[in-house]
């Protein structure tokens, strides 16, 4: 049950006055500062640009600053008080939540990532490939992540479906799922390609102790597919930071190969003018550092083409279409 103190921060009198802007529609509470650009750009696209961004708490403890600190607002959200959060596993297993106001899929004023996290939205295959292709000097990195992401998703898919089903049944918690995929690593093949190693011992230990009827498992699998989880998209429904680290390991490897090729080219092209070799190599490193930061490029890519982003945008537009006079308080529907 929400307290009077908590509900104060979602009341229109507070939320509309917070920004000291007469045109303000209210506040959107988000998890932390790093999420600001993502949510602000989405609100602009949805026609909700007049919302002030605020963080759930100024207390520096993780429990009150992040998603957990925002859950106290869920029951009193309204057109003037929104929340923007990472879905984690709450969207894909939302059927386990019986109270509509607390369900991120059913509370119309909770914007969420429709995948594990903000990173999961940004790291779609199109944008990853575009971003690594923009790391260049005299040549660019010519690498496609599709097979790597496909292998990653296919290796974890069956176990992920089983673990999510157990989570939805309240048999395991989210920490068990994260631990199951914590040992994913990059494989370096002799032919220069990359693969994924998946130590499934932790997951199998859980699954073997918690047998699920095949018919029930099929029902859950179908439900998850309808929510966007397939054997090709599974990487977007596990811990986004873990996936990010795998992708960046490949990026660093490809960047090192590029540097090696570029340095060889510089030496070959200037064999008769050794005085400028050091200067050119320094120029190479400065260029890559200043102009070719993978994550800076990735975070600047448009997201409109992505099906996950479109789901978030559609929900935001639904809020736009909800007038304050029609429904000032959350119906959680």
Short mmCIF file of C-alpha atoms in Angstrom, two decimals, residues 108-326:
data_model
loop_
_atom_site.label_atom_id
_atom_site.label_comp_id
_atom_site.label_asym_id
_atom_site.label_seq_id
_atom_site.Cartn_x
_atom_site.Cartn_y
_atom_site.Cartn_z
CA UNK A 108 0.04 2.26 -18.57
CA UNK A 109 2.24 4.88 -16.89
CA UNK A 110 5.32 2.65 -16.54
CA UNK A 111 7.62 2.94 -19.54
CA UNK A 112 10.05 0.04 -19.70
CA UNK A 113 12.57 -1.42 -22.12
CA UNK A 114 10.58 -4.46 -23.39
CA UNK A 115 13.88 -6.35 -23.17
CA UNK A 116 16.37 -6.72 -20.32
CA UNK A 117 17.73 -3.17 -20.19
CA UNK A 118 18.49 0.07 -22.00
CA UNK A 119 21.70 -1.56 -23.22
CA UNK A 120 19.65 -4.41 -24.68
CA UNK A 121 17.62 -1.94 -26.74
CA UNK A 122 20.67 -0.09 -28.02
CA UNK A 123 22.58 -3.28 -28.85
CA UNK A 124 20.44 -4.41 -31.75
CA UNK A 125 22.35 -6.15 -34.53
CA UNK A 126 21.92 -3.36 -37.09
CA UNK A 127 23.41 -0.69 -34.84
CA UNK A 128 26.22 -2.89 -33.55
CA UNK A 129 27.32 -3.63 -37.12
CA UNK A 130 27.06 0.03 -38.16
CA UNK A 131 29.06 1.14 -35.13
CA UNK A 132 31.98 -1.24 -35.54
CA UNK A 133 32.07 -0.31 -39.24
CA UNK A 134 32.71 3.31 -38.30
CA UNK A 135 35.98 2.44 -36.57
CA UNK A 136 38.47 3.27 -39.30
CA UNK A 137 41.68 4.99 -40.36
CA UNK A 138 42.77 4.30 -43.95
CA UNK A 139 40.39 1.35 -43.87
CA UNK A 140 37.45 0.38 -41.70
CA UNK A 141 36.76 -2.71 -39.64
CA UNK A 142 34.87 -5.10 -41.90
CA UNK A 143 33.14 -7.33 -39.37
CA UNK A 144 29.53 -8.50 -39.00
CA UNK A 145 28.21 -9.50 -35.58
CA UNK A 146 25.20 -11.45 -36.88
CA UNK A 147 26.64 -14.96 -36.60
CA UNK A 148 28.14 -14.20 -33.17
CA UNK A 149 24.84 -12.89 -31.79
CA UNK A 150 22.94 -15.77 -33.38
CA UNK A 151 25.27 -18.32 -31.77
CA UNK A 152 24.97 -16.57 -28.41
CA UNK A 153 21.17 -16.54 -28.56
CA UNK A 154 20.83 -20.12 -29.76
CA UNK A 155 23.14 -21.45 -27.05
CA UNK A 156 21.23 -19.87 -24.19
CA UNK A 157 17.68 -19.97 -25.55
CA UNK A 158 16.39 -23.31 -24.25
CA UNK A 159 17.83 -22.80 -20.77
CA UNK A 160 16.58 -19.21 -20.66
CA UNK A 161 13.01 -20.29 -21.45
CA UNK A 162 13.19 -22.96 -18.75
CA UNK A 163 14.65 -20.58 -16.16
CA UNK A 164 12.15 -17.82 -16.95
CA UNK A 165 9.33 -20.33 -16.53
CA UNK A 166 10.70 -21.29 -13.11
CA UNK A 167 11.00 -17.60 -12.24
CA UNK A 168 7.41 -17.00 -13.32
CA UNK A 169 6.37 -19.92 -11.10
CA UNK A 170 8.24 -18.23 -8.19
CA UNK A 171 10.56 -21.24 -7.93
CA UNK A 172 13.76 -19.24 -8.50
CA UNK A 173 14.64 -15.55 -8.35
CA UNK A 174 16.27 -13.32 -10.94
CA UNK A 175 19.70 -13.82 -9.41
CA UNK A 176 19.61 -17.49 -10.40
CA UNK A 177 19.04 -16.50 -14.03
CA UNK A 178 21.89 -13.98 -14.01
CA UNK A 179 24.23 -16.50 -12.40
CA UNK A 180 23.32 -19.08 -15.03
CA UNK A 181 24.74 -16.88 -17.79
CA UNK A 182 27.55 -15.20 -15.87
CA UNK A 183 30.24 -17.45 -17.36
CA UNK A 184 29.56 -16.72 -21.01
CA UNK A 185 32.89 -16.05 -22.72
CA UNK A 186 34.26 -15.29 -26.18
CA UNK A 187 36.00 -18.07 -28.12
CA UNK A 188 38.84 -17.12 -30.49
CA UNK A 189 38.92 -19.55 -33.42
CA UNK A 190 42.09 -20.29 -35.41
CA UNK A 191 40.53 -18.88 -38.59
CA UNK A 192 40.11 -15.47 -36.95
CA UNK A 193 36.39 -15.80 -36.25
CA UNK A 194 34.72 -15.71 -32.85
CA UNK A 195 32.37 -18.00 -31.01
CA UNK A 196 30.65 -18.21 -27.65
CA UNK A 197 31.43 -20.57 -24.80
CA UNK A 198 28.54 -21.29 -22.46
CA UNK A 199 29.19 -23.12 -19.20
CA UNK A 200 25.69 -24.42 -18.53
CA UNK A 201 26.49 -26.32 -15.32
CA UNK A 202 24.76 -23.82 -13.02
CA UNK A 203 21.64 -23.64 -15.20
CA UNK A 204 21.45 -27.41 -15.60
CA UNK A 205 21.77 -27.84 -11.85
CA UNK A 206 18.67 -25.71 -11.36
CA UNK A 207 16.74 -27.24 -14.25
CA UNK A 208 17.48 -30.83 -13.21
CA UNK A 209 16.12 -30.12 -9.73
CA UNK A 210 12.98 -28.43 -11.02
CA UNK A 211 11.41 -30.54 -13.75
CA UNK A 212 8.60 -28.80 -15.67
CA UNK A 213 5.88 -30.61 -17.56
CA UNK A 214 6.53 -30.34 -21.31
CA UNK A 215 3.05 -29.01 -22.04
CA UNK A 216 3.47 -26.22 -19.50
CA UNK A 217 6.90 -25.39 -20.86
CA UNK A 218 5.50 -25.13 -24.39
CA UNK A 219 2.81 -22.71 -23.22
CA UNK A 220 5.39 -20.46 -21.57
CA UNK A 221 7.67 -20.67 -24.61
CA UNK A 222 4.82 -19.52 -26.86
CA UNK A 223 3.99 -16.68 -24.47
CA UNK A 224 7.61 -15.54 -24.46
CA UNK A 225 7.77 -15.67 -28.26
CA UNK A 226 4.75 -13.37 -28.39
CA UNK A 227 6.68 -10.95 -26.16
CA UNK A 228 9.68 -10.98 -28.52
CA UNK A 229 11.90 -13.72 -27.07
CA UNK A 230 13.07 -16.17 -29.76
CA UNK A 231 16.15 -18.28 -30.39
CA UNK A 232 17.57 -15.33 -32.38
CA UNK A 233 16.75 -12.52 -29.94
CA UNK A 234 17.53 -14.27 -26.64
CA UNK A 235 20.70 -12.23 -26.07
CA UNK A 236 18.50 -9.16 -25.55
CA UNK A 237 16.65 -10.78 -22.65
CA UNK A 238 19.60 -11.53 -20.37
CA UNK A 239 21.80 -9.16 -18.36
CA UNK A 240 22.64 -6.34 -20.76
CA UNK A 241 25.96 -5.55 -19.11
CA UNK A 242 27.13 -9.14 -19.60
CA UNK A 243 26.24 -9.06 -23.30
CA UNK A 244 27.85 -5.63 -23.60
CA UNK A 245 31.11 -7.01 -22.22
CA UNK A 246 31.11 -9.88 -24.75
CA UNK A 247 30.47 -7.54 -27.66
CA UNK A 248 33.15 -5.12 -26.52
CA UNK A 249 35.70 -7.91 -26.21
CA UNK A 250 35.18 -8.70 -29.89
CA UNK A 251 35.31 -5.00 -30.78
CA UNK A 252 38.65 -4.59 -28.96
CA UNK A 253 40.05 -7.63 -30.75
CA UNK A 254 38.97 -6.31 -34.14
CA UNK A 255 40.35 -2.87 -33.30
CA UNK A 256 43.71 -4.39 -32.38
CA UNK A 257 43.78 -6.19 -35.74
CA UNK A 258 43.00 -2.89 -37.47
CA UNK A 259 45.81 -1.14 -35.61
CA UNK A 260 48.25 -3.90 -36.56
CA UNK A 261 47.28 -3.59 -40.26
CA UNK A 262 47.44 0.20 -40.19
CA UNK A 263 50.83 0.27 -38.48
CA UNK A 264 52.23 -2.18 -41.03
CA UNK A 265 50.85 -0.05 -43.84
CA UNK A 266 52.41 3.08 -42.34
CA UNK A 267 55.79 1.37 -42.08
CA UNK A 268 55.56 -0.05 -45.62
CA UNK A 269 54.45 3.26 -47.15
CA UNK A 270 57.21 5.20 -45.41
CA UNK A 271 60.09 2.74 -45.66
CA UNK A 272 62.26 5.46 -47.19
CA UNK A 273 61.12 8.17 -44.81
CA UNK A 274 61.42 6.70 -41.34
CA UNK A 275 61.22 10.08 -39.63
CA UNK A 276 57.45 10.31 -40.06
CA UNK A 277 56.54 6.75 -39.09
CA UNK A 278 56.28 7.57 -35.38
CA UNK A 279 54.25 10.69 -36.12
CA UNK A 280 51.81 8.77 -38.34
CA UNK A 281 51.37 6.00 -35.76
CA UNK A 282 50.67 8.61 -33.10
CA UNK A 283 48.11 10.18 -35.44
CA UNK A 284 46.49 6.76 -35.87
CA UNK A 285 46.08 6.23 -32.13
CA UNK A 286 44.84 9.77 -31.53
CA UNK A 287 42.25 9.40 -34.28
CA UNK A 288 40.91 6.12 -32.92
CA UNK A 289 40.77 7.49 -29.38
CA UNK A 290 39.12 10.79 -30.27
CA UNK A 291 36.82 9.81 -33.13
CA UNK A 292 36.19 6.08 -32.96
CA UNK A 293 34.90 5.28 -29.48
CA UNK A 294 32.65 2.26 -30.10
CA UNK A 295 30.13 3.05 -27.38
CA UNK A 296 29.94 6.74 -28.31
CA UNK A 297 29.14 5.73 -31.87
CA UNK A 298 26.69 3.03 -30.74
CA UNK A 299 24.80 5.37 -28.42
CA UNK A 300 24.39 7.92 -31.21
CA UNK A 301 22.72 5.48 -33.63
CA UNK A 302 19.00 5.89 -34.40
CA UNK A 303 16.71 3.26 -32.91
CA UNK A 304 13.49 3.78 -34.85
CA UNK A 305 14.01 0.69 -37.02
CA UNK A 306 14.19 -1.68 -34.04
CA UNK A 307 11.13 -3.71 -33.02
CA UNK A 308 11.94 -3.46 -29.30
CA UNK A 309 12.29 0.31 -29.45
CA UNK A 310 9.05 0.56 -31.41
CA UNK A 311 7.23 -1.23 -28.58
CA UNK A 312 8.54 1.29 -26.06
CA UNK A 313 7.62 4.17 -28.35
CA UNK A 314 4.13 2.79 -28.89
CA UNK A 315 3.51 2.68 -25.15
CA UNK A 316 4.80 6.24 -24.78
CA UNK A 317 2.45 7.39 -27.55
CA UNK A 318 -0.44 5.72 -25.74
CA UNK A 319 0.38 7.93 -22.76
CA UNK A 320 0.36 10.94 -25.08
CA UNK A 321 -3.15 9.97 -26.14
CA UNK A 322 -4.36 9.75 -22.55
CA UNK A 323 -5.66 13.15 -21.52
CA UNK A 324 -5.46 14.35 -17.94
CA UNK A 325 -9.20 15.00 -17.79
CA UNK A 326 -10.05 11.55 -19.06
#
